[in-house]
Amino acid sequence: MAKDGAGAGGAPRTSLLYDPAFRSIAFQIVLLVAVLFVGWYLFHNTTQNLASRNIASGFGFLGQPAGFDIIQTLVPYGQSATYGEAFVVALLNTMLISAIGIVLATIIGFIVGIARLSSNWIVARLATVYVETLRNIPLLLQIFFWYFAVLRALPGPKQSLSPFEGMYLNQRGLYMPVPVTEPGFWTIPVALLLGIVGAIAVSAWARKRLMATGKPFHSFWAGLGLIIGLPVLAALATGVPFTFEFPELKGFNFQGGVVLIPEFMAVLFALSLYTASFIAEVVRSGIMAVSKGQTEAAHALGLRQGLTLRLVVIPQALRVMIPPMTSQYLNLLKNSSLGAAVGYPELVAVVAGTVLNQTGQAIEVIALTMAVYLTFSLIISLFMNWYNARKALIER
Amino acid sequence: MNKLSQFTFGALLALGTVTAAQAGTLDDVKKKGFVQCGVSTGLAGFSAPDDKGEYKGLDVDVCKAVAAAVFGDATKVKFTPLTAKERFTALQSGEVDLLSRNTTWTLNRDTAQGLSFAGVTYYDGQGFMVRKSLGVKSAKELDGASICTETGTTTELNLSDYFKSNGLKYTVVALGSNSEAVAAYDSGRCDAYTTDASGLYATRIALAAPDDHMVLPEIISKEPLGPVVRQGDSQWFNVVKWSLFAMVAAEEYGVTAANVDEQKASSANPEVKRLLGAEGEFGTPMGLPNDWAYKIVKQLGNYGEAFDRNVGAGSPLKIDRGINALWNKGGLQYAPPFR
Ligand SMILES: N[C@@H](CCC(=O)N[C@@H](CS)C(=O)NCC(=O)O)C(=O)O
């Protein structure tokens, strides 16, 4: 037999089964067919079972009127809003709290993480206590704490605290004046946009000049000046095209202005403080991963502590920090679903809670909710991967 | 239950080939030896654990009546506490055999959600509770109020309808369970708390200072509350439906827990004889013993007795019979003939 393989003359007569290229293609086809079959089987079975149980199916319900109200809506949600619109409202509420939460958690996390490494004993201890307490108490409890403890501590609407003129804090939330636009208002956002573009251009130019000539330029202050100055100029030039609408106590509650509801504040505080305790650890370990020689070298070159941290240590630490930071951001996004516990109208509360219950279409609603979290998570991951690639060490 | 069960439900629907799972609930129940009954997480008088941890209430008695009919033993029930938004998935997925949890009979639930309502345990309507210090005497004065309620209920839908149709503004704080909604109201988050009137009575007496709160006179909706089963299992549907009717009929004919033996032995009324199984074969077609209704009344009393004991004159709630009186006493409770 072995002689056959060595084939005198003609092509080796090995079976097609032993051909690696063929095998790999064949396996992939078999796998694909199997996956498709399982998918079809699950889908078919589900629809059959739903039909036999007389449970409505399909996504038609999204066009039906919802009939319930939502406490916080970033887009108009009127009298005859549909389930689809309720979905959008909830989606935006989830995005709002996650976005603000990520920014706050990052800022607090950086401060605490750096403070933990401070040579000032008290500062370092306080930061340690912060981290060890907050990351060891379940998030849900923290949300309840902020919600119920703080609600009880605040006064009713008639005895509102007023830290500033036109701002009121009570059990119904934090009421603030809101600008009401007048004709010509469009110049202000346009000026703001120009300011931002200008600031980016200035900093790019400054960096180029620094690299070329070694002359530093205060691009931060110049940029800030542009971002604030241009809109202010635009406002003055067009005769201040807006007025403020102040909240007013009418009947039992304040009307007018904008309000940050207690549900939003409780969930935001809890989410950002909790996540910040993890980010602080990420920051601390990131900084510690940068060799001490780097700091010593920077000091030897005469850089002061602040500059050393900003120019030498943090840029290198970022490389270590980005991957674990990504998972903290993903956690925060997913944890925002705990807002449902205190009635913050995010995706799980409104869609997987109310909409599911009112329509009874568990499969569709849960699939929709999972799809949203998956999409958001993938977007955050992609962004962080891109950022990571940019920051990664480029060997020269 | 919640997320996990929704997930399993999905998996079940996707993987299960046995569509027969929904038929034959009675056989399943007999096989496992008890009725799994979905009740509320705690609503005094309707379904709430007492200090020994045993569930008590009018809704609980419906579960027990079904157990008495099937097993001749009212204690063969296990309870699953469910919040408003969990309840239907729990029933649809087969986690419970029966849902007896102040659930309103509506067109959509009865048709599109794969549920069937087996009767009305309590005719209710939605109301509002406010702090007396608010100085409000009518729901019409609630313009601009902040109102707490439980999510996934008819309550939040009626609330929206009522304020719209009266041209009033409000903000709704919708929480995931009754205890959270009440805690939010109690801590001052809301000016008013709204739910079924029965729920308002039950909630008010559980507050720290019940006398500081009052229920407003308006009833803004119809809330017929009753037991629910899965659609498409008519045998089980009949068992639940007629267990409830048996209690109502017993009240109508003056049969009580105390006199049921005597009535069974010597009643001159043929309807009573049929009801208690002394005459005819009325249990067999349902898959029950012929004395099923006798067992119910013997162990739980008639509808009037259950009402008084749990929510009426003999209970802390002291709710008036009102529209829940028998049809021949000016109310709506009515059982079809036992023949
Ligand atoms: N009858 C209404 C509302 C029923 C309901 O869930 N009411 C609340 C407020 S009283 C309740 O009983 N909650 C008890 C719980 O969450 O366990 C419905 O069927 O939608």
Short mmCIF file of C-alpha atoms and ligand atoms in Angstrom, two decimals, chain A residues 357, chain B residues 39-43 81-84 87-88 101-105 109 150-155 176-179 193-196 198-200 203 223 225, ligand 1:
data_model
loop_
_atom_site.label_atom_id
_atom_site.label_comp_id
_atom_site.label_asym_id
_atom_site.label_seq_id
_atom_site.Cartn_x
_atom_site.Cartn_y
_atom_site.Cartn_z
CA ASN A 357 -45.85 44.09 29.80
CA VAL B 39 -49.82 36.19 43.46
CA SER B 40 -48.70 39.76 44.21
CA THR B 41 -45.56 40.53 46.17
CA GLY B 42 -47.72 41.90 48.92
CA LEU B 43 -51.07 43.62 48.95
CA PRO B 81 -44.85 36.38 44.23
CA LEU B 82 -44.88 38.46 41.04
CA THR B 83 -44.70 42.17 40.35
CA ALA B 84 -47.00 43.70 37.78
CA ARG B 87 -46.77 38.37 35.93
CA PHE B 88 -47.77 37.66 32.33
CA ARG B 101 -53.13 38.69 41.46
CA ASN B 102 -55.39 41.74 41.23
CA THR B 103 -55.13 41.63 37.47
CA THR B 104 -57.54 43.62 35.36
CA TRP B 105 -59.47 41.87 32.62
CA ARG B 109 -54.76 40.82 27.56
CA GLU B 150 -46.40 50.90 39.43
CA THR B 151 -45.19 50.22 35.91
CA GLY B 152 -46.71 47.57 33.64
CA THR B 153 -50.25 48.13 34.88
CA THR B 154 -53.54 49.34 33.51
CA THR B 155 -53.08 52.05 36.15
CA GLY B 176 -41.03 48.58 39.22
CA SER B 177 -42.93 47.26 42.23
CA ASN B 178 -45.65 48.34 44.54
CA SER B 179 -43.36 48.65 47.55
CA TYR B 193 -50.29 57.76 44.60
CA THR B 194 -52.63 55.96 42.25
CA THR B 195 -53.76 52.36 41.85
CA ASP B 196 -56.93 50.29 42.10
CA SER B 198 -58.70 48.19 46.74
CA GLY B 199 -54.94 48.64 46.52
CA LEU B 200 -55.27 52.16 47.93
CA THR B 203 -51.61 50.55 50.96
CA GLU B 223 -60.92 47.28 36.95
CA LEU B 225 -59.83 41.80 38.80
N1 LIG C 1 -55.18 46.01 38.19
C1 LIG C 1 -54.06 46.63 37.58
C2 LIG C 1 -52.95 46.94 38.56
C3 LIG C 1 -52.57 45.80 39.42
C4 LIG C 1 -51.30 46.05 40.23
O1 LIG C 1 -50.27 45.46 39.94
N2 LIG C 1 -51.34 46.88 41.25
C5 LIG C 1 -50.16 47.11 42.06
C6 LIG C 1 -50.35 48.31 42.90
S1 LIG C 1 -51.54 48.10 44.21
C7 LIG C 1 -49.88 45.88 42.90
O2 LIG C 1 -50.78 45.19 43.29
N3 LIG C 1 -48.62 45.59 43.19
C8 LIG C 1 -48.25 44.52 44.03
C9 LIG C 1 -46.94 43.94 43.62
O3 LIG C 1 -46.20 44.57 42.86
O4 LIG C 1 -46.66 42.84 44.04
C10 LIG C 1 -53.56 45.76 36.44
O5 LIG C 1 -54.01 44.64 36.31
O6 LIG C 1 -52.74 46.22 35.66
#
